[in-house]
Short mmCIF file of C-alpha atoms in Angstrom, two decimals:
data_model
loop_
_atom_site.label_atom_id
_atom_site.label_comp_id
_atom_site.label_asym_id
_atom_site.label_seq_id
_atom_site.Cartn_x
_atom_site.Cartn_y
_atom_site.Cartn_z
CA UNK I 1 -11.10 -42.03 -13.30
CA UNK I 2 -13.98 -44.21 -12.12
CA UNK I 3 -11.95 -45.36 -9.09
CA UNK I 4 -12.14 -41.80 -7.71
CA UNK I 5 -15.80 -41.33 -8.55
CA UNK I 6 -16.89 -44.62 -6.99
CA UNK I 7 -16.71 -42.92 -3.56
CA UNK I 8 -19.93 -41.15 -4.42
CA UNK I 9 -22.05 -44.29 -4.38
CA UNK I 10 -24.99 -44.03 -2.06
CA UNK I 11 -25.23 -40.24 -1.65
CA UNK I 12 -28.82 -39.01 -1.28
CA UNK I 13 -28.81 -35.26 -0.48
CA UNK I 14 -28.51 -32.74 -3.36
CA UNK I 15 -27.08 -35.49 -5.53
CA UNK I 16 -26.05 -33.48 -8.56
CA UNK I 17 -24.42 -30.78 -6.38
CA UNK I 18 -22.53 -33.40 -4.42
CA UNK I 19 -21.33 -35.06 -7.60
CA UNK I 20 -20.21 -31.73 -9.07
CA UNK I 21 -18.43 -30.82 -5.84
CA UNK I 22 -16.57 -34.13 -5.78
CA UNK I 23 -15.48 -33.81 -9.42
CA UNK I 24 -14.30 -30.24 -8.78
CA UNK I 25 -12.09 -31.50 -5.95
CA UNK I 26 -10.63 -34.18 -8.22
CA UNK I 27 -9.80 -31.47 -10.76
CA UNK I 28 -8.31 -29.23 -8.05
CA UNK I 29 -6.14 -32.12 -6.86
CA UNK I 30 -5.12 -32.87 -10.46
CA UNK I 31 -6.52 -36.40 -10.25
CA UNK I 32 -8.61 -35.44 -13.26
CA UNK I 33 -6.27 -33.75 -15.75
CA UNK I 34 -6.92 -30.62 -17.76
CA UNK I 35 -8.75 -31.59 -20.94
CA UNK I 36 -9.47 -35.14 -19.77
CA UNK I 37 -12.81 -36.48 -20.94
CA UNK I 38 -15.29 -37.08 -18.14
CA UNK I 39 -17.27 -40.36 -18.12
CA UNK I 40 -20.26 -40.58 -20.45
CA UNK I 41 -23.50 -39.53 -18.76
CA UNK I 42 -25.07 -42.98 -18.98
CA UNK I 43 -21.95 -44.76 -17.72
CA UNK I 44 -21.47 -42.47 -14.72
CA UNK I 45 -25.17 -42.64 -13.87
CA UNK I 46 -24.90 -46.42 -13.84
CA UNK I 47 -21.77 -46.39 -11.64
CA UNK I 48 -23.33 -44.02 -9.11
CA UNK I 49 -26.81 -45.54 -9.34
CA UNK I 50 -28.52 -42.26 -10.14
CA UNK I 51 -30.60 -41.23 -13.12
CA UNK I 52 -29.16 -39.59 -16.21
CA UNK I 53 -30.73 -36.21 -15.39
CA UNK I 54 -28.67 -36.00 -12.18
CA UNK I 55 -25.43 -36.38 -14.13
CA UNK I 56 -26.59 -33.88 -16.76
CA UNK I 57 -27.29 -31.37 -13.97
CA UNK I 58 -23.90 -32.04 -12.38
CA UNK I 59 -22.07 -31.50 -15.67
CA UNK I 60 -24.06 -28.34 -16.35
CA UNK I 61 -23.07 -27.02 -12.91
CA UNK I 62 -19.41 -27.81 -13.61
CA UNK I 63 -19.57 -25.95 -16.91
CA UNK I 64 -21.28 -22.93 -15.34
CA UNK I 65 -18.54 -22.73 -12.72
CA UNK I 66 -15.73 -23.00 -15.25
CA UNK I 67 -14.70 -26.57 -14.45
CA UNK I 68 -15.86 -28.27 -17.64
CA UNK I 69 -16.50 -27.78 -21.34
CA UNK I 70 -19.27 -29.66 -23.12
CA UNK I 71 -18.63 -30.41 -26.78
CA UNK I 72 -21.64 -31.41 -28.86
CA UNK I 73 -21.33 -34.95 -30.15
CA UNK I 74 -18.11 -35.53 -28.23
CA UNK I 75 -18.78 -35.31 -24.49
CA UNK I 76 -17.76 -33.28 -21.45
CA UNK I 77 -14.15 -32.39 -20.70
CA UNK I 78 -12.43 -31.16 -17.53
CA UNK I 79 -11.24 -27.58 -17.69
CA UNK I 80 -8.39 -26.20 -15.60
CA UNK I 81 -8.02 -22.77 -17.19
CA UNK I 82 -9.66 -20.96 -14.29
CA UNK I 83 -9.18 -23.60 -11.65
CA UNK I 84 -5.90 -22.42 -10.21
CA UNK I 85 -7.54 -19.21 -9.01
CA UNK I 86 -9.19 -21.34 -6.34
CA UNK I 87 -5.82 -21.96 -4.70
CA UNK I 88 -5.53 -18.22 -4.03
CA UNK I 89 -9.09 -18.12 -2.74
CA UNK I 90 -8.53 -21.10 -0.42
CA UNK I 91 -5.25 -19.62 0.86
CA UNK I 92 -6.90 -16.25 1.56
CA UNK I 93 -9.76 -17.91 3.41
CA UNK I 94 -7.38 -19.84 5.67
CA UNK I 95 -5.25 -16.75 6.38
CA UNK I 96 -8.32 -14.68 7.28
CA UNK I 97 -9.54 -17.43 9.55
CA UNK I 98 -6.33 -17.69 11.53
CA UNK I 99 -5.14 -14.05 11.43
CA UNK I 100 -6.75 -13.09 14.75
CA UNK I 101 -4.91 -15.83 16.64
CA UNK I 102 -1.75 -15.95 14.53
CA UNK I 103 0.55 -14.12 16.93
CA UNK I 104 -0.22 -16.52 19.78
CA UNK I 105 -0.81 -19.89 18.19
CA UNK I 106 1.51 -20.03 15.18
CA UNK I 107 5.16 -19.80 14.25
CA UNK I 108 4.75 -17.09 11.65
CA UNK I 109 7.00 -17.37 8.61
CA UNK I 110 4.45 -15.49 6.50
CA UNK I 111 5.05 -11.95 7.80
CA UNK I 112 6.13 -9.24 5.36
CA UNK I 113 6.87 -6.36 7.75
CA UNK I 114 9.37 -5.67 10.51
CA UNK I 115 8.33 -6.91 13.93
CA UNK I 116 6.64 -4.37 16.19
CA UNK I 117 8.72 -5.82 19.05
CA UNK I 118 11.74 -4.01 17.60
CA UNK I 119 10.02 -0.63 17.65
CA UNK I 120 10.37 1.71 20.63
CA UNK I 121 6.79 2.60 21.55
CA UNK I 122 7.92 4.93 24.33
CA UNK I 123 10.06 7.00 21.94
CA UNK I 124 7.22 7.10 19.43
CA UNK I 125 4.83 8.22 22.16
CA UNK I 126 7.22 11.03 23.10
CA UNK I 127 7.34 12.20 19.47
CA UNK I 128 3.54 12.20 19.21
CA UNK I 129 3.32 14.33 22.37
CA UNK I 130 5.93 16.76 21.02
CA UNK I 131 4.04 17.12 17.74
CA UNK I 132 0.72 17.75 19.51
CA UNK I 133 2.33 20.30 21.84
CA UNK I 134 3.95 22.08 18.89
CA UNK I 135 1.11 22.01 16.37
CA UNK I 136 -2.05 21.60 18.44
CA UNK I 137 -5.17 20.86 16.41
CA UNK I 138 -3.32 21.62 13.15
CA UNK I 139 -1.72 18.20 13.54
CA UNK I 140 -5.15 16.57 13.21
CA UNK I 141 -6.41 18.49 10.19
CA UNK I 142 -5.93 17.57 6.52
CA UNK I 143 -4.25 20.61 4.99
CA UNK I 144 -2.02 19.75 2.04
CA UNK I 145 -2.97 17.51 -0.86
CA UNK I 146 0.67 16.62 -1.58
CA UNK I 147 1.32 15.79 2.06
CA UNK I 148 2.83 17.61 5.03
CA UNK I 149 5.41 20.06 3.70
CA UNK I 150 7.92 19.39 6.48
CA UNK I 151 7.91 15.65 5.76
CA UNK I 152 8.36 16.20 2.03
CA UNK I 153 11.25 18.57 2.69
CA UNK I 154 12.98 16.08 4.97
CA UNK I 155 12.45 13.13 2.61
CA UNK I 156 14.18 15.20 -0.06
CA UNK I 157 16.94 16.27 2.35
CA UNK I 158 17.76 13.02 4.16
CA UNK I 159 16.98 10.43 1.46
CA UNK I 160 17.72 12.30 -1.79
CA UNK I 161 20.32 14.95 -0.84
CA UNK I 162 17.94 17.72 -1.95
CA UNK I 163 17.99 16.43 -5.55
CA UNK I 164 14.23 15.87 -6.01
CA UNK I 165 12.41 18.93 -4.68
CA UNK I 166 9.56 18.82 -2.17
CA UNK I 167 7.04 19.81 -4.86
CA UNK I 168 7.80 16.55 -6.70
CA UNK I 169 7.13 14.30 -3.71
CA UNK I 170 3.63 13.00 -3.01
CA UNK I 171 2.80 11.38 0.34
CA UNK I 172 0.66 8.24 0.03
CA UNK I 173 -0.84 5.68 2.39
CA UNK I 174 1.69 2.94 1.70
CA UNK I 175 3.07 1.25 -1.42
CA UNK I 176 -0.19 -0.51 -2.25
CA UNK I 177 -2.01 2.80 -2.55
CA UNK I 178 0.90 4.15 -4.57
CA UNK I 179 0.55 1.35 -7.11
CA UNK I 180 -3.21 1.87 -7.18
CA UNK I 181 -3.17 5.61 -7.83
CA UNK I 182 -0.44 5.28 -10.47
CA UNK I 183 -2.55 2.64 -12.23
CA UNK I 184 -5.62 4.87 -12.15
CA UNK I 185 -3.63 7.78 -13.56
CA UNK I 186 -1.73 5.91 -16.30
CA UNK I 187 -3.50 2.73 -17.31
CA UNK I 188 -6.55 2.08 -19.42
CA UNK I 189 -8.38 -1.08 -20.43
CA UNK I 190 -6.20 -3.36 -22.58
CA UNK I 191 -2.98 -1.42 -21.96
CA UNK I 192 0.03 -3.73 -21.79
CA UNK I 193 1.82 -3.93 -18.44
CA UNK I 194 4.98 -5.96 -17.82
CA UNK I 195 5.64 -7.51 -14.41
CA UNK I 196 8.31 -9.77 -12.97
CA UNK I 197 7.54 -13.46 -12.76
CA UNK I 198 6.80 -14.11 -9.95
CA UNK I 199 5.71 -10.81 -8.40
CA UNK I 200 3.82 -9.10 -5.58
CA UNK I 201 0.23 -10.36 -5.54
CA UNK I 202 -1.17 -6.93 -4.60
CA UNK I 203 0.20 -5.42 -7.81
CA UNK I 204 -1.29 -8.23 -9.89
CA UNK I 205 -4.67 -7.53 -8.29
CA UNK I 206 -4.47 -3.81 -9.14
CA UNK I 207 -3.50 -4.42 -12.77
CA UNK I 208 -6.19 -7.05 -13.15
CA UNK I 209 -8.78 -4.66 -11.70
CA UNK I 210 -7.75 -2.06 -14.31
CA UNK I 211 -8.34 -4.77 -16.95
CA UNK I 212 -4.87 -4.42 -18.41
CA UNK I 213 -2.98 -7.10 -20.29
CA UNK I 214 -0.39 -8.38 -17.81
CA UNK I 215 2.76 -9.80 -19.41
CA UNK I 216 5.14 -11.75 -17.16
CA UNK I 217 8.91 -11.76 -17.69
CA UNK I 218 11.08 -14.37 -15.98
CA UNK I 219 13.50 -13.32 -13.26
CA UNK I 220 17.18 -14.21 -13.28
CA UNK I 221 19.51 -13.90 -10.30
CA UNK I 222 20.32 -10.27 -11.15
CA UNK I 223 16.84 -9.10 -12.18
CA UNK I 224 14.39 -9.40 -15.03
CA UNK I 225 15.40 -11.29 -18.18
CA UNK I 226 15.91 -8.25 -20.40
CA UNK I 227 16.49 -10.26 -23.59
CA UNK I 228 13.06 -11.81 -23.11
CA UNK I 229 11.61 -8.36 -22.39
CA UNK I 230 13.16 -6.86 -25.52
CA UNK I 231 11.53 -9.49 -27.70
CA UNK I 232 8.17 -8.45 -26.23
CA UNK I 233 8.93 -4.75 -26.71
CA UNK I 234 9.71 -5.26 -30.40
CA UNK I 235 6.27 -6.73 -31.01
CA UNK I 236 4.06 -4.91 -28.50
CA UNK I 237 3.48 -1.39 -27.22
CA UNK I 238 4.20 -1.54 -23.48
CA UNK I 239 2.82 1.20 -21.22
CA UNK I 240 4.87 0.43 -18.11
CA UNK I 241 7.08 -2.13 -16.38
CA UNK I 242 6.44 -2.81 -12.69
CA UNK I 243 9.40 -4.09 -10.68
CA UNK I 244 10.96 -4.25 -7.22
CA UNK I 245 14.56 -3.07 -7.34
CA UNK I 246 15.79 -4.61 -4.07
CA UNK I 247 14.97 -7.95 -2.39
CA UNK I 248 12.04 -8.56 -4.68
CA UNK I 249 8.87 -10.02 -3.22
CA UNK I 250 8.88 -13.02 -3.22
CA UNK I 251 12.22 -14.08 -4.73
CA UNK I 252 14.57 -11.77 -2.79
CA UNK I 253 16.36 -10.89 -6.05
CA UNK I 254 17.98 -7.45 -6.53
CA UNK I 255 18.85 -5.79 -9.85
CA UNK I 256 22.47 -5.48 -10.88
CA UNK I 257 23.76 -2.02 -11.79
CA UNK I 258 24.24 -3.22 -15.38
CA UNK I 259 20.61 -4.31 -15.70
CA UNK I 260 19.36 -1.07 -14.15
CA UNK I 261 21.17 1.00 -16.76
CA UNK I 262 20.12 -1.25 -19.64
CA UNK I 263 16.47 -1.20 -18.58
CA UNK I 264 16.48 2.59 -18.24
CA UNK I 265 17.95 2.81 -21.73
CA UNK I 266 15.28 0.44 -23.07
CA UNK I 267 12.57 2.59 -21.46
CA UNK I 268 13.76 5.56 -23.50
CA UNK I 269 14.14 3.60 -26.73
CA UNK I 270 10.78 1.80 -26.55
CA UNK I 271 8.89 4.63 -24.82
CA UNK I 272 7.63 3.01 -21.62
CA UNK I 273 7.79 3.93 -17.93
CA UNK I 274 9.20 1.99 -14.99
CA UNK I 275 7.19 1.70 -11.77
CA UNK I 276 9.91 1.13 -9.17
CA UNK I 277 8.61 -0.37 -5.93
CA UNK I 278 11.56 0.20 -3.59
CA UNK I 279 10.99 -2.76 -1.31
CA UNK I 280 13.08 -3.10 1.87
CA UNK I 281 16.23 -1.53 0.42
CA UNK I 282 17.19 -0.35 3.93
CA UNK I 283 18.01 -3.94 4.89
CA UNK I 284 21.21 -4.72 2.98
CA UNK I 285 23.43 -7.29 4.71
CA UNK I 286 26.28 -7.52 2.19
CA UNK I 287 28.57 -4.78 0.92
CA UNK I 288 26.40 -3.75 -2.04
CA UNK I 289 25.93 -0.03 -2.48
CA UNK I 290 22.31 1.14 -2.64
CA UNK I 291 21.44 2.55 -6.07
CA UNK I 292 17.78 2.95 -7.01
CA UNK I 293 16.53 3.16 -10.58
CA UNK I 294 15.26 6.65 -9.80
CA UNK I 295 18.67 7.90 -8.65
CA UNK I 296 20.20 7.18 -12.10
CA UNK I 297 17.11 8.07 -14.14
CA UNK I 298 18.35 10.78 -16.52
CA UNK I 299 15.36 10.64 -18.88
CA UNK I 300 12.56 10.98 -16.29
CA UNK I 301 11.23 7.48 -16.96
CA UNK I 302 10.83 6.18 -13.39
CA UNK I 303 7.81 6.37 -11.11
CA UNK I 304 9.31 5.74 -7.69
CA UNK I 305 7.21 4.31 -4.85
CA UNK I 306 8.50 3.89 -1.31
CA UNK I 307 6.65 2.54 1.73
CA UNK I 308 7.62 3.20 5.34
CA UNK I 309 5.11 0.64 6.61
CA UNK I 310 7.35 -2.41 6.14
CA UNK I 311 10.15 -1.07 8.32
CA UNK I 312 8.32 1.41 10.56
CA UNK I 313 4.99 0.19 11.90
CA UNK I 314 2.64 -1.74 9.57
CA UNK I 315 -0.41 -0.05 11.09
CA UNK I 316 0.94 3.38 10.17
CA UNK I 317 0.23 3.48 6.46
CA UNK I 318 2.76 5.95 5.07
CA UNK I 319 4.88 6.13 1.96
CA UNK I 320 5.74 8.50 -0.82
CA UNK I 321 5.82 8.68 -4.58
CA UNK I 322 7.97 10.54 -7.10
CA UNK I 323 6.60 10.68 -10.64
CA UNK I 324 7.94 11.86 -13.99
CA UNK I 325 6.95 15.43 -14.68
CA UNK I 326 4.62 14.37 -17.50
CA UNK I 327 2.40 12.41 -15.07
CA UNK I 328 2.75 14.56 -11.96
CA UNK I 329 -0.58 16.34 -12.22
CA UNK I 330 -2.62 13.28 -13.19
CA UNK I 331 -1.09 11.20 -10.37
CA UNK I 332 -1.72 13.95 -7.82
CA UNK I 333 -5.35 14.18 -8.99
CA UNK I 334 -5.65 10.41 -8.71
CA UNK I 335 -4.43 10.60 -5.12
CA UNK I 336 -6.94 13.34 -4.23
CA UNK I 337 -9.77 11.36 -5.81
CA UNK I 338 -8.75 8.28 -3.83
CA UNK I 339 -8.68 9.64 -0.28
CA UNK I 340 -8.00 13.43 -0.34
CA UNK I 341 -5.06 13.21 2.08
CA UNK I 342 -3.03 10.85 4.27
CA UNK I 343 -3.06 11.10 8.08
CA UNK I 344 -1.69 14.52 9.00
CA UNK I 345 -0.66 13.50 12.52
CA UNK I 346 1.36 10.48 11.41
CA UNK I 347 3.08 12.52 8.69
CA UNK I 348 4.20 15.09 11.25
CA UNK I 349 5.32 12.38 13.66
CA UNK I 350 7.38 10.64 10.98
CA UNK I 351 8.83 14.00 9.96
CA UNK I 352 10.09 14.64 13.50
CA UNK I 353 11.22 11.02 13.84
CA UNK I 354 13.45 11.44 10.77
CA UNK I 355 14.64 14.96 11.59
CA UNK I 356 15.73 14.08 15.14
CA UNK I 357 17.78 11.08 13.99
CA UNK I 358 15.53 8.37 15.44
CA UNK I 359 14.84 6.92 12.00
CA UNK I 360 18.54 6.33 11.40
CA UNK I 361 18.88 4.63 14.78
CA UNK I 362 15.80 2.47 14.13
CA UNK I 363 17.17 1.25 10.78
CA UNK I 364 20.57 0.51 12.37
CA UNK I 365 18.84 -1.61 15.02
CA UNK I 366 16.78 -3.49 12.40
CA UNK I 367 19.88 -4.31 10.38
CA UNK I 368 21.67 -5.71 13.41
CA UNK I 369 18.77 -7.94 14.45
CA UNK I 370 17.71 -9.08 11.00
CA UNK I 371 21.17 -9.80 9.66
CA UNK I 372 21.62 -12.24 12.56
CA UNK I 373 18.27 -13.89 11.75
CA UNK I 374 19.11 -13.93 8.04
CA UNK I 375 22.35 -15.84 8.62
CA UNK I 376 20.65 -18.20 11.07
CA UNK I 377 17.77 -19.01 8.71
CA UNK I 378 20.16 -19.47 5.79
CA UNK I 379 22.08 -22.09 7.75
CA UNK I 380 18.88 -23.75 8.98
CA UNK I 381 17.47 -23.94 5.44
CA UNK I 382 20.67 -25.65 4.31
CA UNK I 383 19.73 -28.56 6.58
CA UNK I 384 16.71 -29.13 4.29
CA UNK I 385 18.89 -29.41 1.17
CA UNK I 386 17.46 -32.84 0.32
CA UNK I 387 14.03 -31.29 -0.12
CA UNK I 388 14.62 -27.67 -1.20
CA UNK I 389 16.93 -25.19 -2.89
CA UNK I 390 17.15 -21.39 -2.66
CA UNK I 391 19.24 -18.40 -3.67
CA UNK I 392 20.79 -15.95 -1.21
CA UNK I 393 19.03 -12.57 -1.41
CA UNK I 394 21.73 -10.65 0.50
CA UNK I 395 19.15 -8.65 2.43
CA UNK I 396 15.47 -8.15 3.12
CA UNK I 397 13.24 -10.26 5.33
CA UNK I 398 12.62 -13.56 3.55
CA UNK I 399 13.84 -16.49 1.47
CA UNK I 400 12.07 -17.91 -1.58
CA UNK I 401 12.34 -21.68 -1.58
CA UNK I 402 12.03 -24.13 -4.46
CA UNK I 403 10.65 -27.59 -3.66
CA UNK I 404 12.82 -30.27 -5.28
CA UNK I 405 10.10 -32.95 -5.35
CA UNK I 406 7.71 -32.08 -8.21
CA UNK I 407 4.97 -34.15 -6.59
CA UNK I 408 4.79 -31.94 -3.49
CA UNK I 409 2.29 -29.09 -3.87
CA UNK I 410 3.05 -25.87 -1.92
CA UNK I 411 -0.64 -25.52 -1.03
CA UNK I 412 -0.63 -29.01 0.44
CA UNK I 413 2.60 -28.14 2.25
CA UNK I 414 0.94 -24.96 3.57
CA UNK I 415 -2.04 -26.91 4.96
CA UNK I 416 0.16 -29.58 6.56
CA UNK I 417 2.42 -26.97 8.17
CA UNK I 418 -0.58 -24.95 9.35
CA UNK I 419 -1.95 -28.01 11.14
CA UNK I 420 1.35 -28.25 13.02
CA UNK I 421 1.36 -24.57 13.95
CA UNK I 422 3.66 -23.14 11.26
CA UNK I 423 2.66 -20.55 8.65
CA UNK I 424 4.43 -20.31 5.29
CA UNK I 425 3.40 -18.46 2.13
CA UNK I 426 2.74 -20.75 -0.87
CA UNK I 427 4.13 -19.54 -4.18
CA UNK I 428 0.74 -19.64 -5.89
CA UNK I 429 -0.14 -16.09 -4.80
CA UNK I 430 2.78 -14.56 -6.72
CA UNK I 431 1.88 -15.70 -10.24
CA UNK I 432 -0.68 -14.64 -12.81
CA UNK I 433 -1.29 -18.36 -13.27
CA UNK I 434 -1.10 -19.74 -9.70
CA UNK I 435 -0.34 -23.24 -11.01
CA UNK I 436 3.21 -22.06 -11.74
CA UNK I 437 3.85 -21.31 -8.08
CA UNK I 438 2.92 -24.72 -6.71
CA UNK I 439 6.58 -25.73 -6.50
CA UNK I 440 7.66 -22.74 -4.38
CA UNK I 441 7.05 -21.17 -0.99
CA UNK I 442 8.29 -18.11 0.90
CA UNK I 443 9.57 -18.08 4.50
CA UNK I 444 10.11 -14.81 6.34
CA UNK I 445 12.12 -14.25 9.51
CA UNK I 446 10.60 -10.87 10.35
CA UNK I 447 8.35 -12.16 13.14
CA UNK I 448 10.54 -14.94 14.54
CA UNK I 449 13.54 -15.01 16.87
CA UNK I 450 16.36 -17.57 16.52
CA UNK I 451 14.85 -20.39 18.65
CA UNK I 452 11.53 -19.97 16.84
CA UNK I 453 13.24 -20.16 13.45
CA UNK I 454 14.96 -23.39 14.49
CA UNK I 455 11.73 -24.91 15.79
CA UNK I 456 9.68 -23.84 12.79
CA UNK I 457 12.11 -25.21 10.22
CA UNK I 458 12.40 -28.44 12.18
CA UNK I 459 8.63 -28.84 11.81
CA UNK I 460 8.78 -28.05 8.09
CA UNK I 461 11.52 -30.64 7.71
CA UNK I 462 9.38 -33.24 9.48
CA UNK I 463 6.46 -32.42 7.14
CA UNK I 464 8.69 -33.04 4.12
CA UNK I 465 9.87 -36.32 5.57
CA UNK I 466 6.26 -37.44 6.13
CA UNK I 467 5.76 -37.36 2.35
#
């Protein structure tokens, strides 16, 4: 360990802070291992040519920041229990820094939503004008807590064959708000919540904010490991299971019909509820038939959340929620307490967009463009087979990639790619313990055409070869 610390010789400004900062970086980079004993105070003071008090102050600072544990009579030990959170923080800081220039400067494999280039602004503008001409100022006024009645009627008609009922549909401002208001309505401190491993980082944040106990269940190629889940259910009272039924974020995995039925049966037996985040199910490129958990839910155990933002326009925050009857009132109250109502104008515009058949045409166009990109990226990723492996999602907007070399960190890969103008999403943001995602990254083709995909993956390949 001293060979890393020797670099600190000769520092003069804020010595103990500088020493603590350097040791933190060594822990972050795993050059100092979790639980490894740090040098004795007197020895390190001698190496760095500082007094003992400086080292004591540095170790105290490390302990206060969660990087060390001091054991009386034994010494000071590195602590990595909380350290992996810093990867998420560092990633978020970099993304915020570059977000304003991302569209111009970078090849963006980090996008999660359909490209705005594929959306007809002129048609959308015409619909807005029609709505304003028809409804006047009513289109700009919040009127209905559940959402615009016409939109709820047409969601029921066109997406559910009139099987749900408009009174059971709640309009929300996107899937993230849907998860948030469901959590506020259902979950209390120390309730047990099951999530897929890995899973959507936004959901993890919501459950953490509610101070629930988050239990991760491994994913297989056809969905959650239900044998593993059942062992948990036999020993613990589970309040709800959060999952993405199609093209899961980040893995791209979809649930088999067999697992859907078994999980619904388990929900009834063990008395828990399923939060179904229907993620990008419009973009199916194989011959699989679309079947949501909610559509085969005979025991009213599914809370269904659907966002239009991913495949419509990301800036138009719209989605809807269908809840079991037992929670309908509490979820509606949670929505009202969150923001009273969602944009009335955009609800009416989306309603007309669906009713006049433009939605169907838009989805058809997306499938044509993205299936071509999907096949192209699949073939391009195969050229990196020496460095990576992946499963075929069969739809959606991304691939989840496993790094074959265990010594390559996805955060390091992210930084190296970013320096060469390519953005990827490191796997660390999809795990409760970010350390477990260091061997994975996600690449999306939503914002990139075919030549850009080829160029971006060529750069990623060159970064791997530099290792």
